[in-house]
PDB file of C-alpha atoms and ligand atoms in Angstrom:
ATOM      1  CA  MET N   1      -1.702  -2.452 -26.107  1.00 68.00           C
ATOM      2  CA  VAL N   2      -0.153  -2.676 -22.746  1.00 73.00           C
ATOM      3  CA  MET N   3      -2.819  -4.370 -20.355  1.00 92.00           C
ATOM      4  CA  LEU N   4      -2.096  -2.672 -17.286  1.00 96.00           C
ATOM      5  CA  ARG N   5      -4.387  -4.856 -14.996  1.00 96.00           C
ATOM      6  CA  ASN N   6      -2.848  -8.151 -16.181  1.00 97.00           C
ATOM      7  CA  LEU N   7       0.720  -6.492 -15.749  1.00 98.00           C
ATOM      8  CA  PHE N   8       0.032  -5.680 -12.411  1.00 98.00           C
ATOM      9  CA  LYS N   9      -1.468  -9.004 -11.383  1.00 97.00           C
ATOM     10  CA  VAL N  10       1.355 -10.973 -13.138  1.00 98.00           C
ATOM     11  CA  SER N  11       3.986  -8.723 -10.828  1.00 98.00           C
ATOM     12  CA  TYR N  12       1.997  -9.540  -7.782  1.00 98.00           C
ATOM     13  CA  GLN N  13       2.370 -13.126  -8.353  1.00 97.00           C
ATOM     14  CA  ARG N  14       6.098 -12.881  -8.613  1.00 98.00           C
ATOM     15  CA  ALA N  15       6.872 -10.066  -6.062  1.00 98.00           C
ATOM     16  CA  ILE N  16       4.309 -11.004  -3.233  1.00 97.00           C
ATOM     17  CA  VAL N  17       2.716 -14.512  -3.352  1.00 96.00           C
ATOM     18  CA  PRO N  18       6.167 -16.453  -3.141  1.00 96.00           C
ATOM     19  CA  ASP N  19       6.807 -14.470   0.219  1.00 96.00           C
ATOM     20  CA  PHE N  20       4.382 -12.037   1.238  1.00 94.00           C
ATOM     21  CA  TYR N  21       5.806 -11.758   4.696  1.00 95.00           C
ATOM     22  CA  GLY N  22       9.203 -11.096   3.401  1.00 96.00           C
ATOM     23  CA  PHE N  23       7.777  -8.623   0.921  1.00 97.00           C
ATOM     24  CA  PHE N  24       5.940  -6.693   3.494  1.00 96.00           C
ATOM     25  CA  GLU N  25       8.795  -6.811   6.100  1.00 95.00           C
ATOM     26  CA  LEU N  26      10.999  -5.216   3.442  1.00 97.00           C
ATOM     27  CA  PHE N  27       8.395  -2.697   2.955  1.00 97.00           C
ATOM     28  CA  TYR N  28       8.074  -1.348   6.403  1.00 96.00           C
ATOM     29  CA  LYS N  29      11.729  -1.273   6.718  1.00 96.00           C
ATOM     30  CA  LYS N  30      11.898   1.110   3.899  1.00 98.00           C
ATOM     31  CA  LEU N  31       8.871   3.010   5.170  1.00 97.00           C
ATOM     32  CA  ILE N  32      10.026   3.477   8.655  1.00 97.00           C
ATOM     33  CA  ALA N  33      13.585   4.368   7.057  1.00 98.00           C
ATOM     34  CA  ARG N  34      11.817   7.428   5.667  1.00 97.00           C
ATOM     35  CA  GLY N  35      12.235   9.277   9.152  1.00 96.00           C
ATOM     36  CA  PRO N  36      11.441   9.826  12.528  1.00 97.00           C
ATOM     37  CA  ASP N  37       7.919  11.086  12.179  1.00 97.00           C
ATOM     38  CA  ILE N  38       7.039   7.887  10.237  1.00 97.00           C
ATOM     39  CA  SER N  39       8.887   5.630  12.437  1.00 97.00           C
ATOM     40  CA  ARG N  40       7.223   7.139  15.437  1.00 97.00           C
ATOM     41  CA  LEU N  41       3.868   6.074  14.046  1.00 97.00           C
ATOM     42  CA  PHE N  42       4.762   2.182  14.211  1.00 97.00           C
ATOM     43  CA  ALA N  43       6.598   2.436  17.647  1.00 95.00           C
ATOM     44  CA  ARG N  44       4.042   0.271  19.344  1.00 96.00           C
ATOM     45  CA  THR N  45       2.733  -1.508  16.396  1.00 96.00           C
ATOM     46  CA  ASP N  46       2.353  -5.298  16.402  1.00 96.00           C
ATOM     47  CA  MET N  47       4.489  -5.955  13.061  1.00 94.00           C
ATOM     48  CA  ASP N  48       3.205  -9.326  12.557  1.00 94.00           C
ATOM     49  CA  ARG N  49      -0.266  -8.489  12.442  1.00 95.00           C
ATOM     50  CA  GLN N  50       0.287  -5.478  10.535  1.00 95.00           C
ATOM     51  CA  VAL N  51       1.733  -7.099   7.709  1.00 94.00           C
ATOM     52  CA  LYS N  52      -1.185  -9.485   7.556  1.00 93.00           C
ATOM     53  CA  MET N  53      -3.596  -6.810   7.473  1.00 94.00           C
ATOM     54  CA  LEU N  54      -1.832  -4.802   4.770  1.00 94.00           C
ATOM     55  CA  MET N  55      -1.544  -8.101   2.905  1.00 92.00           C
ATOM     56  CA  GLN N  56      -5.316  -8.157   2.992  1.00 92.00           C
ATOM     57  CA  SER N  57      -6.049  -4.468   2.465  1.00 92.00           C
ATOM     58  CA  ILE N  58      -3.983  -3.961  -0.854  1.00 95.00           C
ATOM     59  CA  THR N  59      -6.762  -6.352  -2.496  1.00 94.00           C
ATOM     60  CA  HIS N  60      -9.163  -3.861  -1.533  1.00 96.00           C
ATOM     61  CA  VAL N  61      -7.141  -0.979  -2.791  1.00 97.00           C
ATOM     62  CA  THR N  62      -6.300  -2.539  -6.030  1.00 97.00           C
ATOM     63  CA  ALA N  63     -10.126  -3.697  -6.443  1.00 96.00           C
ATOM     64  CA  PHE N  64     -10.951  -0.130  -6.096  1.00 97.00           C
ATOM     65  CA  SER N  65      -9.814   0.676  -9.448  1.00 97.00           C
ATOM     66  CA  ALA N  66     -12.033  -1.757 -11.326  1.00 96.00           C
ATOM     67  CA  THR N  67     -15.172  -0.885  -9.281  1.00 96.00           C
ATOM     68  CA  LEU N  68     -14.880   2.720  -7.733  1.00 97.00           C
ATOM     69  CA  GLU N  69     -17.250   1.145  -4.991  1.00 97.00           C
ATOM     70  CA  PRO N  70     -15.259   0.999  -1.725  1.00 97.00           C
ATOM     71  CA  THR N  71     -15.622  -2.065   0.310  1.00 97.00           C
ATOM     72  CA  ASP N  72     -16.557  -1.866   3.799  1.00 97.00           C
ATOM     73  CA  GLU N  73     -12.775  -2.808   4.553  1.00 96.00           C
ATOM     74  CA  LEU N  74     -11.366   0.326   2.183  1.00 97.00           C
ATOM     75  CA  ASP N  75     -13.918   2.332   4.157  1.00 97.00           C
ATOM     76  CA  PHE N  76     -12.791   1.459   7.572  1.00 97.00           C
ATOM     77  CA  ILE N  77      -9.050   1.609   6.670  1.00 97.00           C
ATOM     78  CA  SER N  78      -9.676   5.230   4.986  1.00 98.00           C
ATOM     79  CA  LYS N  79     -11.293   6.524   8.258  1.00 98.00           C
ATOM     80  CA  LEU N  80      -8.817   5.126  10.552  1.00 98.00           C
ATOM     81  CA  HIS N  81      -6.017   6.845   8.578  1.00 98.00           C
ATOM     82  CA  GLY N  82      -8.167  10.067   8.265  1.00 98.00           C
ATOM     83  CA  ARG N  83      -8.903  13.238   9.974  1.00 97.00           C
ATOM     84  CA  ASP N  84     -10.687  11.939  12.953  1.00 94.00           C
ATOM     85  CA  LYS N  85      -8.025   9.137  14.007  1.00 97.00           C
ATOM     86  CA  LEU N  86      -4.411   8.672  12.754  1.00 97.00           C
ATOM     87  CA  ASP N  87      -4.686  11.794  10.940  1.00 97.00           C
ATOM     88  CA  LEU N  88      -1.874  11.365   8.534  1.00 97.00           C
ATOM     89  CA  PRO N  89      -0.763  14.252   5.909  1.00 97.00           C
ATOM     90  CA  SER N  90      -1.944  13.141   2.357  1.00 98.00           C
ATOM     91  CA  ALA N  91       1.855  13.536   1.540  1.00 98.00           C
ATOM     92  CA  TYR N  92       2.589  10.265   3.232  1.00 98.00           C
ATOM     93  CA  TYR N  93       0.684   8.419   0.814  1.00 98.00           C
ATOM     94  CA  ASP N  94       3.146   9.408  -1.793  1.00 98.00           C
ATOM     95  CA  ILE N  95       6.146   7.972   0.281  1.00 98.00           C
ATOM     96  CA  TRP N  96       4.039   4.734   1.146  1.00 98.00           C
ATOM     97  CA  LEU N  97       3.701   4.152  -2.865  1.00 98.00           C
ATOM     98  CA  ASP N  98       7.411   5.142  -3.403  1.00 98.00           C
ATOM     99  CA  CYS N  99       8.279   2.576  -0.772  1.00 98.00           C
ATOM    100  CA  LEU N 100       5.894  -0.086  -2.282  1.00 98.00           C
ATOM    101  CA  LEU N 101       7.445   0.377  -5.563  1.00 98.00           C
ATOM    102  CA  GLU N 102      10.781   0.117  -4.319  1.00 98.00           C
ATOM    103  CA  THR N 103       9.983  -3.000  -2.623  1.00 98.00           C
ATOM    104  CA  VAL N 104       8.444  -4.411  -5.862  1.00 98.00           C
ATOM    105  CA  SER N 105      11.562  -3.259  -7.875  1.00 98.00           C
ATOM    106  CA  GLU N 106      13.794  -5.616  -5.551  1.00 98.00           C
ATOM    107  CA  LYS N 107      11.160  -8.426  -5.509  1.00 98.00           C
ATOM    108  CA  ASP N 108      10.030  -8.555  -8.961  1.00 98.00           C
ATOM    109  CA  PRO N 109      12.865  -9.923 -11.329  1.00 98.00           C
ATOM    110  CA  LYS N 110      11.035  -8.637 -14.250  1.00 98.00           C
ATOM    111  CA  TYR N 111      10.400  -5.052 -12.939  1.00 98.00           C
ATOM    112  CA  ASP N 112      10.434  -2.349 -15.572  1.00 98.00           C
ATOM    113  CA  ASP N 113       8.804   0.925 -16.284  1.00 97.00           C
ATOM    114  CA  HIS N 114       5.688  -0.922 -17.439  1.00 97.00           C
ATOM    115  CA  VAL N 115       5.463  -2.928 -14.431  1.00 98.00           C
ATOM    116  CA  ASN N 116       6.082   0.394 -12.410  1.00 98.00           C
ATOM    117  CA  ARG N 117       3.312   2.035 -14.304  1.00 97.00           C
ATOM    118  CA  ALA N 118       0.749  -0.801 -13.969  1.00 98.00           C
ATOM    119  CA  TRP N 119       1.091  -0.787 -10.239  1.00 98.00           C
ATOM    120  CA  ARG N 120       0.999   3.053  -9.920  1.00 98.00           C
ATOM    121  CA  THR N 121      -2.289   2.998 -12.245  1.00 97.00           C
ATOM    122  CA  VAL N 122      -4.024   0.127 -10.259  1.00 98.00           C
ATOM    123  CA  MET N 123      -3.274   1.707  -6.942  1.00 98.00           C
ATOM    124  CA  ALA N 124      -3.867   5.299  -7.803  1.00 98.00           C
ATOM    125  CA  PRO N 125      -7.850   5.623  -7.469  1.00 98.00           C
ATOM    126  CA  GLY N 126      -7.566   3.723  -4.074  1.00 98.00           C
ATOM    127  CA  ILE N 127      -5.051   6.067  -2.621  1.00 98.00           C
ATOM    128  CA  GLU N 128      -6.870   9.012  -4.032  1.00 98.00           C
ATOM    129  CA  TYR N 129     -10.059   7.543  -2.226  1.00 98.00           C
ATOM    130  CA  MET N 130      -7.823   7.287   1.066  1.00 98.00           C
ATOM    131  CA  LYS N 131      -6.297  10.771   0.878  1.00 98.00           C
ATOM    132  CA  SER N 132      -9.801  12.182   0.419  1.00 98.00           C
ATOM    133  CA  PHE N 133     -10.226  11.384   4.135  1.00 98.00           C
ATOM    134  CA  CYS N 134      -7.139  13.509   5.202  1.00 98.00           C
ATOM    135  CA  SER N 135      -7.264  16.939   6.708  1.00 97.00           C
ATOM    136  CA  ARG N 136      -4.030  18.161   5.427  1.00 96.00           C
TER     137      ARG N 136
HETATM  138  C1  HEM R 201      -3.195   2.603   0.470  1.00 77.00           C
HETATM  139  C2  HEM R 201      -2.247   2.890   1.712  1.00 77.00           C
HETATM  140  C3  HEM R 201      -2.324   2.088   2.979  1.00 77.00           C
HETATM  141  C4  HEM R 201      -2.967   1.037   3.275  1.00 77.00           C
HETATM  142  C5  HEM R 201      -3.802   0.208   2.648  1.00 77.00           C
HETATM  143  C6  HEM R 201      -3.169   0.861   4.735  1.00 77.00           C
HETATM  144  C7  HEM R 201      -3.564  -0.180   5.609  1.00 77.00           C
HETATM  145  C8  HEM R 201      -3.618  -0.484   6.858  1.00 77.00           C
HETATM  146  C9  HEM R 201      -4.295  -1.288   7.603  1.00 77.00           C
HETATM  147  C10 HEM R 201      -4.973  -2.746   7.061  1.00 77.00           C
HETATM  148  C11 HEM R 201      -3.973  -1.353   8.840  1.00 77.00           C
HETATM  149  C12 HEM R 201      -4.522  -1.973  10.029  1.00 77.00           C
HETATM  150  C13 HEM R 201      -5.840  -1.577  10.459  1.00 77.00           C
HETATM  151  C14 HEM R 201      -6.231  -2.253  11.697  1.00 77.00           C
HETATM  152  O1  HEM R 201      -5.464  -2.444  12.619  1.00 77.00           O
HETATM  153  O2  HEM R 201      -7.462  -3.005  11.641  1.00 77.00           O
HETATM  154  C15 HEM R 201      -3.181   0.073   8.992  1.00 77.00           C
HETATM  155  C16 HEM R 201      -2.873   0.800  10.355  1.00 77.00           C
HETATM  156  C17 HEM R 201      -1.735   1.708  10.119  1.00 77.00           C
HETATM  157  N1  HEM R 201      -1.444   2.226   9.145  1.00 77.00           N
HETATM  158 FE1  HEM R 201      -1.853   2.201   7.280  1.00 77.00          FE
HETATM  159  N2  HEM R 201      -2.226   1.785   5.389  1.00 77.00           N
HETATM  160  C18 HEM R 201      -1.933   2.936   4.180  1.00 77.00           C
HETATM  161  C19 HEM R 201      -1.253   3.795   4.030  1.00 77.00           C
HETATM  162  C20 HEM R 201      -0.634   4.165   5.600  1.00 77.00           C
HETATM  163  C21 HEM R 201       0.420   5.513   5.420  1.00 77.00           C
HETATM  164  C22 HEM R 201       0.513   6.414   4.366  1.00 77.00           C
HETATM  165  C23 HEM R 201       0.796   5.384   6.667  1.00 77.00           C
HETATM  166  C24 HEM R 201       1.857   6.458   7.502  1.00 77.00           C
HETATM  167  C25 HEM R 201       2.806   6.699   6.689  1.00 77.00           C
HETATM  168  C26 HEM R 201      -0.011   4.523   7.640  1.00 77.00           C
HETATM  169  C27 HEM R 201       0.397   4.074   8.831  1.00 77.00           C
HETATM  170  C28 HEM R 201      -0.531   3.216   9.704  1.00 77.00           C
HETATM  171  C29 HEM R 201      -0.579   3.281  11.217  1.00 77.00           C
HETATM  172  C30 HEM R 201       0.222   3.919  11.963  1.00 77.00           C
HETATM  173  C31 HEM R 201      -1.288   2.146  11.414  1.00 77.00           C
HETATM  174  C32 HEM R 201      -1.791   1.583  12.815  1.00 77.00           C
HETATM  175  C33 HEM R 201      -0.759   0.789  13.485  1.00 77.00           C
HETATM  176  C34 HEM R 201      -0.951   0.231  14.733  1.00 77.00           C
HETATM  177  O3  HEM R 201      -2.349  -0.163  15.083  1.00 77.00           O
HETATM  178  O4  HEM R 201      -0.289   0.414  15.581  1.00 77.00           O
HETATM  179  N3  HEM R 201      -0.779   3.493   6.433  1.00 77.00           N
HETATM  180  N4  HEM R 201      -3.084   0.289   8.046  1.00 77.00           N
END
């Protein structure tokens, strides 16, 4: 039996915990490299603050797969990205997740297909929840 949540947790410990700033810096580099439509969104963003916010918010996204109860923070982020504010196309979330997994693959020395599956599975419900606030 493969224990996905545990696999996710140990990968998180290897990939993010030793240098969370380096992890999210690399992640944002990849995300911004995906094209001008995405890089434009972050043109005026304080990346220092952004890295810290994202690090905290990952916890709310991954916890959601266990509880299916959005925390106030997850609700806040979902609405911020949704139709009434940033109004992101839902396809951006797939790009976002691809960039995250690419970053994990470079930062986790034990990265393999099982680790990829564990991240995707633990993130999926939270991302689906966030997507439900999109208009397109
Ligand atoms: C599960 C996925 C995501 C999570 C957990 C997440 C998390 C966050 C958080 C915590 C903030 C900061 C909120 C604040 O300032 O209080 C933020 C802002 C933002 N996010 Fe996301 N985000 C996600 C997906 C995306 C995607 C897919 C995009 C676009 C490709 C995106 C673009 C932005 C932008 C443009 C901001 C505002 C930056 C600014 O204040 O200048 N996010 N996000």
